[in-house]
Amino acid sequence: EREAPGPGLGVFNLLAYRGAEASAGALALAALAPLLSLGIVLWLVRRSWPPLALAGIASLVGIVLAPVSSPEAVAVPLVLLGLAAMDPGGVPASAP
């Protein structure tokens, strides 16, 4: 017996809204989600963006592709992206 992915915050929540969470496509996407996440993370690692921004984007990808996730999971990427925005990016402080 196949078990359908539960409600989440990303793609699977949209499928659940349409009533297609137990379809073959949804189950295939749930099986391929870790590989998709790995591919996106490997692509992100090659970017010269700030590390906190990369971590925030990678965690958002994980949340979007997760078959089940709680709404509180969004806090981590928001904090990481906020810290990345506040980071001066290696700009030297002006001397008096």
PDB file of C-alpha atoms in Angstrom:
ATOM      1  CA  GLU A   1       0.000   0.000   0.000  1.00  0.00           C
ATOM      2  CA  ARG A   2       1.333   3.430  -0.993  1.00  0.00           C
ATOM      3  CA  GLU A   3       1.167   6.253   1.492  1.00  0.00           C
ATOM      4  CA  ALA A   4       0.633   9.793   0.218  1.00  0.00           C
ATOM      5  CA  PRO A   5       2.950  12.625   1.254  1.00  0.00           C
ATOM      6  CA  GLY A   6       1.406  14.937   3.821  1.00  0.00           C
ATOM      7  CA  PRO A   7       0.711  18.646   3.597  1.00  0.00           C
ATOM      8  CA  GLY A   8       3.742  20.893   3.491  1.00  0.00           C
ATOM      9  CA  LEU A   9       4.818  24.313   2.352  1.00  0.00           C
ATOM     10  CA  GLY A  10       5.852  23.712  -1.206  1.00  0.00           C
ATOM     11  CA  VAL A  11       5.036  21.589  -4.190  1.00  0.00           C
ATOM     12  CA  PHE A  12       3.271  18.851  -2.249  1.00  0.00           C
ATOM     13  CA  ASN A  13       0.936  21.323  -0.577  1.00  0.00           C
ATOM     14  CA  LEU A  14      -0.152  22.463  -4.043  1.00  0.00           C
ATOM     15  CA  LEU A  15      -0.701  18.857  -5.067  1.00  0.00           C
ATOM     16  CA  ALA A  16      -2.703  18.193  -1.897  1.00  0.00           C
ATOM     17  CA  TYR A  17      -4.839  21.250  -2.625  1.00  0.00           C
ATOM     18  CA  ARG A  18      -5.674  19.781  -6.043  1.00  0.00           C
ATOM     19  CA  GLY A  19      -6.282  16.309  -4.587  1.00  0.00           C
ATOM     20  CA  ALA A  20      -3.338  14.794  -6.425  1.00  0.00           C
ATOM     21  CA  GLU A  21      -1.075  14.031  -3.458  1.00  0.00           C
ATOM     22  CA  ALA A  22      -1.431  10.271  -3.966  1.00  0.00           C
ATOM     23  CA  SER A  23      -0.875  10.332  -7.734  1.00  0.00           C
ATOM     24  CA  ALA A  24       2.018   8.526  -9.361  1.00  0.00           C
ATOM     25  CA  GLY A  25       3.636  11.833 -10.336  1.00  0.00           C
ATOM     26  CA  ALA A  26       3.534  13.127  -6.766  1.00  0.00           C
ATOM     27  CA  LEU A  27       5.041   9.928  -5.422  1.00  0.00           C
ATOM     28  CA  ALA A  28       7.756  10.030  -8.097  1.00  0.00           C
ATOM     29  CA  LEU A  29       8.518  13.639  -7.207  1.00  0.00           C
ATOM     30  CA  ALA A  30       8.732  12.667  -3.529  1.00  0.00           C
ATOM     31  CA  ALA A  31      11.216   9.947  -4.448  1.00  0.00           C
ATOM     32  CA  LEU A  32      13.302  12.289  -6.615  1.00  0.00           C
ATOM     33  CA  ALA A  33      13.186  15.283  -4.250  1.00  0.00           C
ATOM     34  CA  PRO A  34      16.473  14.405  -2.475  1.00  0.00           C
ATOM     35  CA  LEU A  35      18.279  14.155  -5.818  1.00  0.00           C
ATOM     36  CA  LEU A  36      16.802  17.465  -6.979  1.00  0.00           C
ATOM     37  CA  SER A  37      17.854  19.094  -3.713  1.00  0.00           C
ATOM     38  CA  LEU A  38      21.372  17.701  -4.064  1.00  0.00           C
ATOM     39  CA  GLY A  39      21.644  18.997  -7.622  1.00  0.00           C
ATOM     40  CA  ILE A  40      20.532  22.476  -6.624  1.00  0.00           C
ATOM     41  CA  VAL A  41      22.894  22.532  -3.635  1.00  0.00           C
ATOM     42  CA  LEU A  42      25.810  21.467  -5.847  1.00  0.00           C
ATOM     43  CA  TRP A  43      24.899  24.258  -8.260  1.00  0.00           C
ATOM     44  CA  LEU A  44      24.742  26.751  -5.369  1.00  0.00           C
ATOM     45  CA  VAL A  45      28.148  25.702  -4.025  1.00  0.00           C
ATOM     46  CA  ARG A  46      29.755  26.861  -7.266  1.00  0.00           C
ATOM     47  CA  ARG A  47      28.330  30.377  -6.893  1.00  0.00           C
ATOM     48  CA  SER A  48      30.386  33.166  -5.354  1.00  0.00           C
ATOM     49  CA  TRP A  49      27.495  34.422  -3.250  1.00  0.00           C
ATOM     50  CA  PRO A  50      27.717  35.030   0.504  1.00  0.00           C
ATOM     51  CA  PRO A  51      27.686  31.764   2.479  1.00  0.00           C
ATOM     52  CA  LEU A  52      24.686  32.751   4.600  1.00  0.00           C
ATOM     53  CA  ALA A  53      22.659  33.536   1.488  1.00  0.00           C
ATOM     54  CA  LEU A  54      23.622  30.175  -0.018  1.00  0.00           C
ATOM     55  CA  ALA A  55      22.545  28.399   3.163  1.00  0.00           C
ATOM     56  CA  GLY A  56      19.237  30.268   3.202  1.00  0.00           C
ATOM     57  CA  ILE A  57      18.489  29.441  -0.427  1.00  0.00           C
ATOM     58  CA  ALA A  58      19.480  25.791   0.034  1.00  0.00           C
ATOM     59  CA  SER A  59      17.211  25.444   3.064  1.00  0.00           C
ATOM     60  CA  LEU A  60      14.322  27.055   1.176  1.00  0.00           C
ATOM     61  CA  VAL A  61      14.797  24.543  -1.635  1.00  0.00           C
ATOM     62  CA  GLY A  62      14.682  21.754   0.929  1.00  0.00           C
ATOM     63  CA  ILE A  63      11.453  23.108   2.388  1.00  0.00           C
ATOM     64  CA  VAL A  64       9.804  23.500  -1.026  1.00  0.00           C
ATOM     65  CA  LEU A  65      10.694  19.949  -2.060  1.00  0.00           C
ATOM     66  CA  ALA A  66       9.988  18.292   1.297  1.00  0.00           C
ATOM     67  CA  PRO A  67       6.963  15.982   1.239  1.00  0.00           C
ATOM     68  CA  VAL A  68       6.015  17.092   4.769  1.00  0.00           C
ATOM     69  CA  SER A  69       7.196  20.173   6.663  1.00  0.00           C
ATOM     70  CA  SER A  70       5.814  22.397   9.373  1.00  0.00           C
ATOM     71  CA  PRO A  71       5.236  26.129   8.898  1.00  0.00           C
ATOM     72  CA  GLU A  72       7.850  26.866  11.572  1.00  0.00           C
ATOM     73  CA  ALA A  73      10.550  25.505   9.245  1.00  0.00           C
ATOM     74  CA  VAL A  74      10.509  28.792   7.337  1.00  0.00           C
ATOM     75  CA  ALA A  75      12.157  30.573  10.277  1.00  0.00           C
ATOM     76  CA  VAL A  76      15.623  29.168   9.576  1.00  0.00           C
ATOM     77  CA  PRO A  77      15.935  30.365   5.961  1.00  0.00           C
ATOM     78  CA  LEU A  78      14.457  33.742   6.885  1.00  0.00           C
ATOM     79  CA  VAL A  79      17.032  34.219   9.633  1.00  0.00           C
ATOM     80  CA  LEU A  80      19.871  33.099   7.355  1.00  0.00           C
ATOM     81  CA  LEU A  81      18.796  35.418   4.546  1.00  0.00           C
ATOM     82  CA  GLY A  82      18.346  38.285   7.014  1.00  0.00           C
ATOM     83  CA  LEU A  83      21.840  37.752   8.404  1.00  0.00           C
ATOM     84  CA  ALA A  84      23.227  37.590   4.874  1.00  0.00           C
ATOM     85  CA  ALA A  85      21.584  40.938   4.105  1.00  0.00           C
ATOM     86  CA  MET A  86      23.113  42.528   7.219  1.00  0.00           C
ATOM     87  CA  ASP A  87      26.615  41.177   6.535  1.00  0.00           C
ATOM     88  CA  PRO A  88      28.792  43.982   5.180  1.00  0.00           C
ATOM     89  CA  GLY A  89      30.414  41.525   2.768  1.00  0.00           C
ATOM     90  CA  GLY A  90      34.004  42.129   3.735  1.00  0.00           C
ATOM     91  CA  VAL A  91      33.890  45.892   3.265  1.00  0.00           C
ATOM     92  CA  PRO A  92      36.658  47.334   5.495  1.00  0.00           C
ATOM     93  CA  ALA A  93      35.598  49.737   8.200  1.00  0.00           C
ATOM     94  CA  SER A  94      36.723  53.321   7.660  1.00  0.00           C
ATOM     95  CA  ALA A  95      39.642  54.393   9.841  1.00  0.00           C
ATOM     96  CA  PRO A  96      39.447  57.665  11.806  1.00  0.00           C
TER      97      PRO A  96
END
